[in-house]
Amino acid sequence: MKNTLNNTVLAGLVALGAVAAAPGAALAASAIATTDVNLRSGPSTYYPAVDVVQGGDRVRVYGCLSNRSWCDVSYLGERGWMSSNYLAYAYEGRRVRGPEVVRIVRAPVVSFSIGTYWDHHYDDESFYEDRWRWRRDLEED
């Protein structure tokens, strides 16, 4: 199973690298998940998971925090946050992983506001009604 996943990831990286030959191209904002990873409703493991990105699957990167630790991505129509540690990209014949992907795909710097982000993406989720709690708990940390 592990070899199959590795082959899938590598095949996806090769295909992605071949299609996105020019840095900054529209497809250059795509990356590959290196393993199964939770897609979260905010840039921390503290936030609720909204989906699981399967290892080897492609995500669209919309932007990342200024420290490159978390990225705002979409996966199968679902929007959320993913740690950049689980992103990979084929670049100049090599596999780039983690925060370096953010630089290579030229992901813009974005910020996170629980109110605005959740209003746009999660107003139909069960945890949305408790957004005051998430905001309060984070302010206390």
Short mmCIF file of C-alpha atoms in Angstrom, two decimals:
data_model
loop_
_atom_site.label_atom_id
_atom_site.label_comp_id
_atom_site.label_asym_id
_atom_site.label_seq_id
_atom_site.Cartn_x
_atom_site.Cartn_y
_atom_site.Cartn_z
CA MET A 1 0.00 0.00 0.00
CA LYS A 2 2.80 2.40 0.92
CA ASN A 3 4.64 1.77 -2.39
CA THR A 4 1.40 2.35 -4.29
CA LEU A 5 0.87 5.65 -2.49
CA ASN A 6 4.48 6.71 -3.13
CA ASN A 7 4.12 5.83 -6.83
CA THR A 8 0.86 7.77 -6.99
CA VAL A 9 2.46 10.82 -5.35
CA LEU A 10 5.49 10.67 -7.64
CA ALA A 11 3.35 10.20 -10.76
CA GLY A 12 1.21 13.16 -9.72
CA LEU A 13 4.29 15.27 -9.07
CA VAL A 14 5.77 14.41 -12.47
CA ALA A 15 2.50 15.22 -14.23
CA LEU A 16 2.09 18.42 -12.27
CA GLY A 17 5.65 19.51 -12.97
CA ALA A 18 5.27 18.78 -16.68
CA VAL A 19 2.07 20.80 -16.98
CA ALA A 20 3.21 23.70 -14.84
CA ALA A 21 6.55 24.34 -16.49
CA ALA A 22 6.37 28.09 -16.04
CA PRO A 23 6.58 29.36 -12.46
CA GLY A 24 3.65 31.59 -11.64
CA ALA A 25 1.36 29.85 -14.15
CA ALA A 26 -2.22 29.25 -13.05
CA LEU A 27 -1.56 25.56 -12.34
CA ALA A 28 1.54 26.46 -10.32
CA ALA A 29 -0.80 27.15 -7.40
CA SER A 30 -1.47 23.42 -7.12
CA ALA A 31 0.37 21.06 -4.81
CA ILE A 32 0.18 17.41 -3.81
CA ALA A 33 -0.63 16.11 -0.32
CA THR A 34 2.25 13.94 0.90
CA THR A 35 0.02 11.85 3.19
CA ASP A 36 -3.56 11.74 4.45
CA VAL A 37 -4.01 15.02 6.33
CA ASN A 38 -6.90 16.87 7.93
CA LEU A 39 -8.24 19.90 6.12
CA ARG A 40 -9.01 22.31 8.94
CA SER A 41 -11.36 25.26 9.34
CA GLY A 42 -8.46 27.46 10.48
CA PRO A 43 -4.66 27.53 10.51
CA SER A 44 -4.08 25.31 13.55
CA THR A 45 -4.81 21.76 14.69
CA TYR A 46 -7.09 23.45 17.22
CA TYR A 47 -9.75 24.16 14.57
CA PRO A 48 -12.29 21.52 13.54
CA ALA A 49 -11.45 19.27 10.60
CA VAL A 50 -13.75 19.71 7.59
CA ASP A 51 -12.36 16.90 5.44
CA VAL A 52 -9.38 14.58 5.02
CA VAL A 53 -7.09 15.22 2.06
CA GLN A 54 -5.90 11.88 0.73
CA GLY A 55 -2.17 11.38 0.25
CA GLY A 56 -1.26 11.86 -3.41
CA ASP A 57 -4.28 14.05 -4.16
CA ARG A 58 -3.94 17.54 -5.56
CA VAL A 59 -4.97 20.68 -3.66
CA ARG A 60 -5.27 24.24 -4.95
CA VAL A 61 -3.23 26.70 -2.89
CA TYR A 62 -4.84 30.14 -2.53
CA GLY A 63 -2.27 31.60 -0.15
CA CYS A 64 -0.30 30.96 3.01
CA LEU A 65 0.40 32.70 6.30
CA SER A 66 3.46 34.95 6.25
CA ASN A 67 5.51 32.36 8.17
CA ARG A 68 4.57 29.74 5.52
CA SER A 69 3.33 27.28 8.14
CA TRP A 70 -0.32 26.97 7.05
CA CYS A 71 -1.97 27.41 3.66
CA ASP A 72 -5.53 28.17 2.60
CA VAL A 73 -6.40 25.44 0.08
CA SER A 74 -9.33 23.79 -1.64
CA TYR A 75 -9.85 20.07 -2.02
CA LEU A 76 -12.74 18.48 -3.91
CA GLY A 77 -14.74 21.70 -3.59
CA GLU A 78 -14.11 22.08 0.16
CA ARG A 79 -12.11 25.07 1.39
CA GLY A 80 -9.83 24.90 4.44
CA TRP A 81 -6.35 25.13 5.94
CA MET A 82 -3.55 22.63 5.61
CA SER A 83 -0.10 22.61 7.18
CA SER A 84 2.52 23.33 4.53
CA ASN A 85 4.55 20.45 5.99
CA TYR A 86 2.25 18.11 4.04
CA LEU A 87 2.59 19.80 0.64
CA ALA A 88 4.85 18.64 -2.21
CA TYR A 89 5.61 19.93 -5.69
CA ALA A 90 7.82 18.87 -8.61
CA TYR A 91 10.23 21.66 -9.48
CA GLU A 92 13.26 21.55 -11.78
CA GLY A 93 13.40 17.76 -11.67
CA ARG A 94 13.25 17.45 -7.90
CA ARG A 95 10.56 16.97 -5.30
CA VAL A 96 10.09 20.02 -3.11
CA ARG A 97 8.30 19.55 0.23
CA GLY A 98 7.00 21.64 3.08
CA PRO A 99 7.28 25.42 3.38
CA GLU A 100 9.62 25.57 0.35
CA VAL A 101 6.56 24.68 -1.79
CA VAL A 102 4.98 27.98 -0.73
CA ARG A 103 7.91 29.89 -2.22
CA ILE A 104 8.08 27.79 -5.39
CA VAL A 105 4.37 28.13 -6.24
CA ARG A 106 4.54 31.82 -5.32
CA ALA A 107 1.62 31.53 -2.94
CA PRO A 108 0.52 34.96 -1.80
CA VAL A 109 0.61 35.87 1.88
CA VAL A 110 -2.87 35.74 3.38
CA SER A 111 -4.24 36.28 6.85
CA PHE A 112 -7.02 34.53 8.72
CA SER A 113 -10.11 36.02 10.30
CA ILE A 114 -12.42 33.43 11.78
CA GLY A 115 -15.51 35.59 11.24
CA THR A 116 -14.95 36.39 7.57
CA TYR A 117 -13.53 33.01 6.61
CA TRP A 118 -16.20 30.98 8.38
CA ASP A 119 -18.97 33.26 7.06
CA HIS A 120 -17.82 32.54 3.51
CA HIS A 121 -17.10 28.83 3.81
CA TYR A 122 -18.80 27.19 6.80
CA ASP A 123 -22.17 28.81 7.46
CA ASP A 124 -23.82 25.42 6.83
CA GLU A 125 -21.46 23.43 9.11
CA SER A 126 -22.51 22.32 12.61
CA PHE A 127 -19.52 24.02 14.26
CA TYR A 128 -20.42 27.40 12.71
CA GLU A 129 -22.97 28.13 15.41
CA ASP A 130 -20.20 27.81 18.02
CA ARG A 131 -17.80 30.22 16.27
CA TRP A 132 -17.92 32.54 19.27
CA ARG A 133 -16.40 29.72 21.33
CA TRP A 134 -13.52 29.16 18.89
CA ARG A 135 -12.79 32.88 18.76
CA ARG A 136 -12.87 33.21 22.56
CA ASP A 137 -10.72 30.14 23.17
CA LEU A 138 -8.07 31.37 20.74
CA GLU A 139 -8.01 34.83 22.31
CA GLU A 140 -7.36 33.21 25.71
CA ASP A 141 -4.28 31.30 24.44
#
